[in-house]
């Protein structure tokens, strides 16, 4: 009998199918006490765990596991898992790439348009009954998207999907990445990307090289009118530096779906700026994508338990 710890019920029927498997016992987190404590208390005899990017799986947790075979994360990101340590113990780490690329790129693109065209502030204005003057030639003017320069930092799956969308919007697309890619975008060095772009979009995952990659020095190189858009990992941006840059008006604004600390506290100084659009980590949050992620995460898990190759291994 294999024992699997499951953080959340997931969309679709995939976990239900697993529940019917007589060889597998699923133990769900019951929302009592901290999730970390639950993992610590139950991981010793677990063969697999199905978690999300909120659960930190570090050496302390891994050391308690005596027979763990697989850590399946319901996310593309795996910065919350000590992957090298898990591997050194023979534990397979799996994730859910590809299926969430398009949904995430859609949201990032939407954030960019929302920030540039005052969609959120316009919506709030009407809801607050503050639209008094009617149509007016200089009312709530924003920046255009078409014809503008989009700078993408990082050209993995999400970067490529953003570039694809941007070409439909007739943008000039430049990118910076460790490697050159065969994409409809021009490679430039980082300083050029920062100084030329009207929109700087971060499409980086989080690792030791990308932690606080966007700091005050880099923000200072951006156009005063440019927007920073981040929809991948919050810790890639030094938030204190972003606050400083917004205070000093050295950039035009920002749109963020991810933050250094989530959920965002309402005292977070970023929230005081009118030229920032924020959403609560919704990149992959569509019915279709979360269903596909559930399929992949469950399949990864059951494949490893059944001694088969997972669909995606980190
Ligand atoms: C991911 O899949 O990594 C998303 O950011 C959710 O954690």
CSV table of C-alpha atoms and ligand atoms in Angstrom, one decimal:
chain,number,residue,atom,x,y,z
A,1,UNK,CA,0.0,0.0,0.0
A,2,UNK,CA,1.4,3.4,-1.0
A,3,UNK,CA,0.7,6.5,1.0
A,4,UNK,CA,0.4,9.9,-0.7
A,5,UNK,CA,0.0,13.2,1.1
A,6,UNK,CA,-2.2,15.6,-0.9
A,7,UNK,CA,-2.3,19.3,-0.1
A,8,UNK,CA,-5.4,20.3,-2.1
A,9,UNK,CA,-8.3,18.6,-3.8
A,10,UNK,CA,-7.8,19.4,-7.5
A,11,UNK,CA,-10.0,20.1,-10.5
A,12,UNK,CA,-11.1,17.2,-12.7
A,13,UNK,CA,-11.4,13.5,-11.8
A,14,UNK,CA,-7.8,12.6,-11.7
A,15,UNK,CA,-7.5,12.4,-7.9
A,16,UNK,CA,-10.8,10.5,-7.7
A,17,UNK,CA,-9.4,7.9,-10.0
A,18,UNK,CA,-6.4,7.6,-7.7
A,19,UNK,CA,-8.7,7.4,-4.7
A,20,UNK,CA,-10.2,4.2,-6.2
A,21,UNK,CA,-6.8,2.6,-6.6
A,22,UNK,CA,-6.7,0.0,-3.8
A,23,UNK,CA,-2.9,0.2,-3.7
A,24,UNK,CA,-2.8,3.9,-2.9
A,25,UNK,CA,-4.0,5.6,0.3
A,26,UNK,CA,-4.5,9.4,-0.1
A,27,UNK,CA,-4.2,11.5,3.0
A,28,UNK,CA,-5.5,15.1,2.5
A,29,UNK,CA,-4.5,18.1,4.5
A,30,UNK,CA,-7.5,18.8,6.7
A,31,UNK,CA,-6.9,22.5,7.2
A,32,UNK,CA,-6.2,22.1,10.9
A,33,UNK,CA,-2.9,23.5,12.0
A,34,UNK,CA,0.0,24.6,9.9
A,35,UNK,CA,0.6,22.8,6.6
A,36,UNK,CA,4.3,22.5,7.4
A,37,UNK,CA,3.5,20.7,10.7
A,38,UNK,CA,1.1,18.4,8.9
A,39,UNK,CA,3.9,17.5,6.4
A,40,UNK,CA,6.4,17.0,9.2
A,41,UNK,CA,4.0,14.8,11.1
A,42,UNK,CA,3.0,12.7,8.1
A,43,UNK,CA,5.9,12.5,5.7
A,44,UNK,CA,7.8,9.7,7.4
A,45,UNK,CA,5.7,6.9,5.9
A,46,UNK,CA,4.7,8.7,2.7
A,47,UNK,CA,5.6,7.4,-0.7
A,48,UNK,CA,4.6,10.6,-2.5
A,49,UNK,CA,3.4,14.1,-1.9
A,50,UNK,CA,1.3,16.4,-4.1
A,51,UNK,CA,1.9,20.0,-3.1
A,52,UNK,CA,1.8,23.5,-4.5
A,53,UNK,CA,4.3,26.3,-4.7
A,54,UNK,CA,3.2,27.5,-1.3
A,55,UNK,CA,4.7,24.5,0.5
A,56,UNK,CA,8.4,24.8,1.2
A,57,UNK,CA,10.1,21.4,1.0
A,58,UNK,CA,13.5,21.8,2.5
A,59,UNK,CA,16.1,19.6,4.1
A,60,UNK,CA,14.2,19.4,7.4
A,61,UNK,CA,11.1,18.0,5.7
A,62,UNK,CA,13.1,15.7,3.3
A,63,UNK,CA,15.1,14.3,6.2
A,64,UNK,CA,12.0,13.1,7.9
A,65,UNK,CA,10.9,11.1,4.9
A,66,UNK,CA,11.9,7.5,5.1
A,67,UNK,CA,10.4,6.1,1.9
A,68,UNK,CA,9.5,9.1,-0.2
A,69,UNK,CA,9.7,8.5,-4.0
A,70,UNK,CA,8.2,11.5,-5.5
A,71,UNK,CA,7.5,15.2,-4.8
A,72,UNK,CA,4.9,16.3,-7.3
A,73,UNK,CA,4.3,20.0,-7.4
A,74,UNK,CA,1.2,21.4,-8.9
A,75,UNK,CA,3.2,24.3,-10.4
A,76,UNK,CA,5.8,25.0,-13.0
A,77,UNK,CA,8.0,26.7,-10.5
A,78,UNK,CA,10.1,24.5,-8.1
A,79,UNK,CA,12.0,27.2,-6.2
A,80,UNK,CA,10.1,26.1,-3.1
A,81,UNK,CA,11.8,22.6,-3.2
A,82,UNK,CA,15.4,21.8,-2.4
A,83,UNK,CA,15.6,19.8,-5.6
A,84,UNK,CA,19.3,18.9,-5.4
A,85,UNK,CA,18.9,17.5,-1.9
A,86,UNK,CA,15.7,15.6,-2.9
A,87,UNK,CA,17.6,14.1,-5.8
A,88,UNK,CA,20.6,13.2,-3.6
A,89,UNK,CA,18.1,11.1,-1.6
A,90,UNK,CA,16.7,9.4,-4.7
A,91,UNK,CA,13.5,11.3,-4.7
A,92,UNK,CA,12.0,12.4,-8.0
A,93,UNK,CA,10.7,15.9,-8.3
A,94,UNK,CA,8.1,16.6,-10.9
A,95,UNK,CA,6.3,19.8,-12.0
A,96,UNK,CA,3.7,21.0,-14.5
A,97,UNK,CA,5.3,23.0,-17.3
A,98,UNK,CA,3.9,23.7,-20.8
A,99,UNK,CA,0.2,23.4,-19.8
A,100,UNK,CA,0.2,26.8,-18.1
A,101,UNK,CA,2.4,28.8,-20.5
A,102,UNK,CA,-0.4,30.3,-22.5
A,103,UNK,CA,-2.7,31.2,-19.6
A,104,UNK,CA,0.3,32.9,-17.9
A,105,UNK,CA,1.3,34.8,-21.0
A,106,UNK,CA,-2.3,35.9,-21.5
A,107,UNK,CA,-2.5,37.3,-18.0
A,108,UNK,CA,0.9,39.0,-18.3
A,109,UNK,CA,-0.2,40.6,-21.5
A,110,UNK,CA,-3.5,41.7,-19.9
A,111,UNK,CA,-1.7,43.2,-17.0
A,112,UNK,CA,0.5,45.2,-19.4
A,113,UNK,CA,-2.6,46.6,-21.2
A,114,UNK,CA,-4.4,47.2,-17.9
A,115,UNK,CA,-1.5,49.3,-16.6
A,116,UNK,CA,-0.9,51.2,-19.8
A,117,UNK,CA,-4.6,52.0,-20.5
A,118,UNK,CA,-5.9,52.8,-17.0
A,119,UNK,CA,-8.3,49.8,-17.1
A,120,UNK,CA,-8.3,49.3,-13.4
A,121,UNK,CA,-8.3,52.9,-12.3
A,122,UNK,CA,-11.1,53.6,-14.8
A,123,UNK,CA,-13.1,50.7,-13.4
A,124,UNK,CA,-12.6,51.9,-9.9
A,125,UNK,CA,-13.6,55.4,-10.8
A,126,UNK,CA,-16.9,54.3,-12.1
A,127,UNK,CA,-17.5,52.0,-9.2
A,128,UNK,CA,-16.8,54.9,-6.8
A,129,UNK,CA,-19.3,57.1,-8.8
A,130,UNK,CA,-16.5,59.5,-9.5
A,131,UNK,CA,-17.0,59.8,-13.3
A,132,UNK,CA,-18.5,63.2,-13.3
A,133,UNK,CA,-17.1,65.2,-16.2
A,134,UNK,CA,-18.1,62.8,-19.0
A,135,UNK,CA,-15.9,62.4,-22.1
A,136,UNK,CA,-13.1,64.9,-22.1
A,137,UNK,CA,-10.0,65.2,-24.5
A,138,UNK,CA,-7.5,64.8,-21.7
A,139,UNK,CA,-9.3,62.4,-19.4
A,140,UNK,CA,-7.4,59.4,-18.1
A,141,UNK,CA,-4.9,59.2,-20.9
A,142,UNK,CA,-2.6,56.2,-21.1
A,143,UNK,CA,0.2,54.9,-23.2
A,144,UNK,CA,-0.3,52.9,-26.5
A,145,UNK,CA,0.7,49.3,-26.8
A,146,UNK,CA,0.9,48.9,-30.6
A,147,UNK,CA,4.0,50.4,-32.1
A,148,UNK,CA,5.8,50.4,-28.8
A,149,UNK,CA,8.9,48.5,-27.7
A,150,UNK,CA,8.4,45.4,-25.6
A,151,UNK,CA,11.5,44.2,-23.8
A,152,UNK,CA,11.3,40.6,-22.5
A,153,UNK,CA,13.8,39.4,-20.0
A,154,UNK,CA,14.1,35.7,-20.2
A,155,UNK,CA,13.1,33.7,-23.3
A,156,UNK,CA,11.8,30.4,-22.0
A,157,UNK,CA,8.3,29.1,-22.8
A,158,UNK,CA,6.5,32.1,-21.2
A,159,UNK,CA,8.8,34.6,-22.8
A,160,UNK,CA,8.2,33.1,-26.2
A,161,UNK,CA,4.4,33.1,-25.7
A,162,UNK,CA,4.5,36.8,-24.7
A,163,UNK,CA,6.5,37.5,-27.9
A,164,UNK,CA,3.9,35.7,-29.9
A,165,UNK,CA,1.1,37.9,-28.5
A,166,UNK,CA,3.1,41.1,-28.8
A,167,UNK,CA,3.7,40.5,-32.6
A,168,UNK,CA,-0.1,40.4,-33.0
A,169,UNK,CA,-0.2,43.8,-31.4
A,170,UNK,CA,2.4,45.2,-33.8
A,171,UNK,CA,5.0,45.8,-31.1
A,172,UNK,CA,8.7,46.0,-31.6
A,173,UNK,CA,10.0,43.0,-29.6
A,174,UNK,CA,13.5,42.9,-28.1
A,175,UNK,CA,14.7,40.4,-25.6
A,176,UNK,CA,17.6,39.5,-23.3
A,177,UNK,CA,18.4,36.0,-22.3
A,178,UNK,CA,21.4,33.8,-21.4
A,179,UNK,CA,21.0,32.1,-24.8
A,180,UNK,CA,19.9,33.2,-28.3
A,181,UNK,CA,16.6,31.9,-29.4
A,182,UNK,CA,14.9,31.4,-32.8
A,183,UNK,CA,12.1,33.8,-32.1
A,184,UNK,CA,10.4,36.7,-33.7
A,185,UNK,CA,12.3,39.2,-31.5
A,186,UNK,CA,15.7,40.9,-31.5
A,187,UNK,CA,18.4,39.9,-29.0
A,188,UNK,CA,19.9,43.0,-27.3
A,189,UNK,CA,22.1,43.3,-24.3
A,190,UNK,CA,20.4,44.0,-21.0
A,191,UNK,CA,21.3,47.7,-20.7
A,192,UNK,CA,19.9,48.3,-24.2
A,193,UNK,CA,16.7,46.4,-23.3
A,194,UNK,CA,16.2,48.5,-20.2
A,195,UNK,CA,16.8,51.8,-22.0
A,196,UNK,CA,14.9,51.1,-25.2
A,197,UNK,CA,11.7,49.4,-23.8
A,198,UNK,CA,8.4,51.0,-23.2
A,199,UNK,CA,7.4,47.8,-21.4
A,200,UNK,CA,9.8,45.6,-19.6
A,201,UNK,CA,8.4,42.2,-19.0
A,202,UNK,CA,10.1,39.7,-16.7
A,203,UNK,CA,9.8,36.1,-17.8
A,204,UNK,CA,12.4,34.5,-15.5
A,205,UNK,CA,12.0,31.7,-13.0
A,206,UNK,CA,13.5,32.1,-9.5
A,207,UNK,CA,16.9,30.7,-8.7
A,208,UNK,CA,20.1,31.9,-7.2
A,209,UNK,CA,21.0,33.9,-10.3
A,210,UNK,CA,17.7,35.6,-10.6
A,211,UNK,CA,17.0,36.5,-7.0
A,212,UNK,CA,16.5,40.4,-7.0
A,213,UNK,CA,17.7,40.4,-10.6
A,214,UNK,CA,15.7,43.6,-11.1
A,215,UNK,CA,17.1,46.2,-8.6
A,216,UNK,CA,17.4,49.9,-8.3
A,217,UNK,CA,20.4,50.1,-10.7
A,218,UNK,CA,18.4,48.3,-13.4
A,219,UNK,CA,15.3,50.2,-12.8
A,220,UNK,CA,17.3,53.5,-13.1
A,221,UNK,CA,18.2,52.4,-16.6
A,222,UNK,CA,14.6,52.2,-17.8
A,223,UNK,CA,12.7,55.1,-19.5
A,224,UNK,CA,10.9,57.4,-17.1
A,225,UNK,CA,7.7,56.4,-18.9
A,226,UNK,CA,8.3,52.7,-19.0
A,227,UNK,CA,6.3,50.0,-17.2
A,228,UNK,CA,7.7,47.0,-15.4
A,229,UNK,CA,5.5,43.9,-15.6
A,230,UNK,CA,6.1,40.8,-13.5
A,231,UNK,CA,4.0,37.6,-13.7
A,232,UNK,CA,6.5,34.9,-12.9
A,233,UNK,CA,8.2,35.1,-9.5
A,234,UNK,CA,8.0,38.0,-7.0
A,235,UNK,CA,11.5,37.6,-5.6
A,236,UNK,CA,13.1,38.3,-9.0
A,237,UNK,CA,12.3,42.0,-8.3
A,238,UNK,CA,13.7,43.8,-5.3
A,239,UNK,CA,10.5,45.3,-4.0
A,240,UNK,CA,12.1,47.9,-1.8
A,241,UNK,CA,14.0,49.1,-4.9
A,242,UNK,CA,10.8,49.2,-6.9
A,243,UNK,CA,9.1,51.3,-4.3
A,244,UNK,CA,12.1,53.7,-4.3
A,245,UNK,CA,11.9,53.8,-8.2
A,246,UNK,CA,8.2,54.6,-8.1
A,247,UNK,CA,8.6,57.2,-5.4
A,248,UNK,CA,11.3,58.9,-7.4
A,249,UNK,CA,9.2,58.5,-10.6
A,250,UNK,CA,12.1,57.0,-12.4
A,251,UNK,CA,9.7,54.6,-14.1
A,252,UNK,CA,6.2,55.1,-15.4
A,253,UNK,CA,4.5,52.3,-13.4
A,254,UNK,CA,4.3,48.6,-12.8
A,255,UNK,CA,1.9,45.7,-13.1
A,256,UNK,CA,2.5,42.7,-10.8
A,257,UNK,CA,0.9,39.3,-10.4
A,258,UNK,CA,3.6,38.1,-8.1
A,259,UNK,CA,5.3,39.5,-5.0
A,260,UNK,CA,8.2,39.0,-2.6
A,261,UNK,CA,5.8,37.9,0.1
A,262,UNK,CA,2.4,36.4,-0.7
A,263,UNK,CA,-0.4,37.0,0.1
A,264,UNK,CA,0.4,40.7,0.0
A,265,UNK,CA,-0.1,42.6,3.2
A,266,UNK,CA,-2.3,45.7,2.8
A,267,UNK,CA,0.6,47.7,4.4
A,268,UNK,CA,2.8,46.8,1.4
A,269,UNK,CA,4.0,50.3,0.3
A,270,UNK,CA,3.6,49.2,-3.4
A,271,UNK,CA,-0.2,49.5,-2.9
A,272,UNK,CA,0.0,53.2,-2.3
A,273,UNK,CA,1.0,54.0,-5.9
A,274,UNK,CA,-1.8,54.9,-8.4
A,275,UNK,CA,0.3,53.8,-11.3
A,276,UNK,CA,0.5,50.2,-10.4
A,277,UNK,CA,-1.8,47.3,-11.2
A,278,UNK,CA,-1.8,44.2,-9.0
A,279,UNK,CA,-3.4,40.8,-9.1
A,280,UNK,CA,-3.1,37.9,-6.6
A,281,UNK,CA,-0.9,35.4,-8.5
A,282,UNK,CA,-3.5,34.5,-11.1
A,283,UNK,CA,-1.1,33.5,-14.0
A,284,UNK,CA,-2.4,30.0,-14.4
A,285,UNK,CA,-5.8,30.6,-12.8
A,286,UNK,CA,-8.2,29.4,-15.5
A,287,UNK,CA,-10.5,26.4,-15.3
A,288,UNK,CA,-8.9,24.9,-18.3
A,289,UNK,CA,-5.3,25.3,-17.2
A,290,UNK,CA,-5.8,24.3,-13.6
A,291,UNK,CA,-7.5,21.1,-15.0
A,292,UNK,CA,-4.6,20.4,-17.2
A,293,UNK,CA,-2.2,21.0,-14.3
A,294,UNK,CA,-4.2,18.6,-12.2
A,295,UNK,CA,-3.9,15.9,-14.9
A,296,UNK,CA,-0.1,16.4,-15.2
A,297,UNK,CA,0.6,16.6,-11.4
A,298,UNK,CA,-1.4,13.4,-10.7
A,299,UNK,CA,0.0,11.5,-13.7
A,300,UNK,CA,3.5,12.5,-12.7
A,301,UNK,CA,2.9,11.2,-9.2
A,302,UNK,CA,1.2,8.0,-10.1
A,303,UNK,CA,3.8,7.2,-12.8
A,304,UNK,CA,6.7,7.5,-10.4
A,305,UNK,CA,4.9,5.4,-7.8
A,306,UNK,CA,4.2,2.8,-10.4
A,307,UNK,CA,7.9,2.9,-11.5
A,308,UNK,CA,7.2,4.7,-14.8
A,309,UNK,CA,8.7,7.9,-16.2
A,310,UNK,CA,6.7,11.0,-15.1
A,311,UNK,CA,5.5,13.3,-17.8
A,312,UNK,CA,7.8,16.1,-16.5
A,313,UNK,CA,10.8,15.6,-14.2
A,314,UNK,CA,12.7,18.6,-12.8
B,1,LIG,C1,3.6,28.1,-11.0
B,1,LIG,O1,3.0,27.2,-11.6
B,1,LIG,O2,4.8,28.1,-10.7
B,1,LIG,C2,2.7,29.2,-10.5
B,1,LIG,O3,3.4,30.4,-10.3
B,1,LIG,C3,1.9,28.8,-9.3
B,1,LIG,O4,2.8,28.6,-8.3
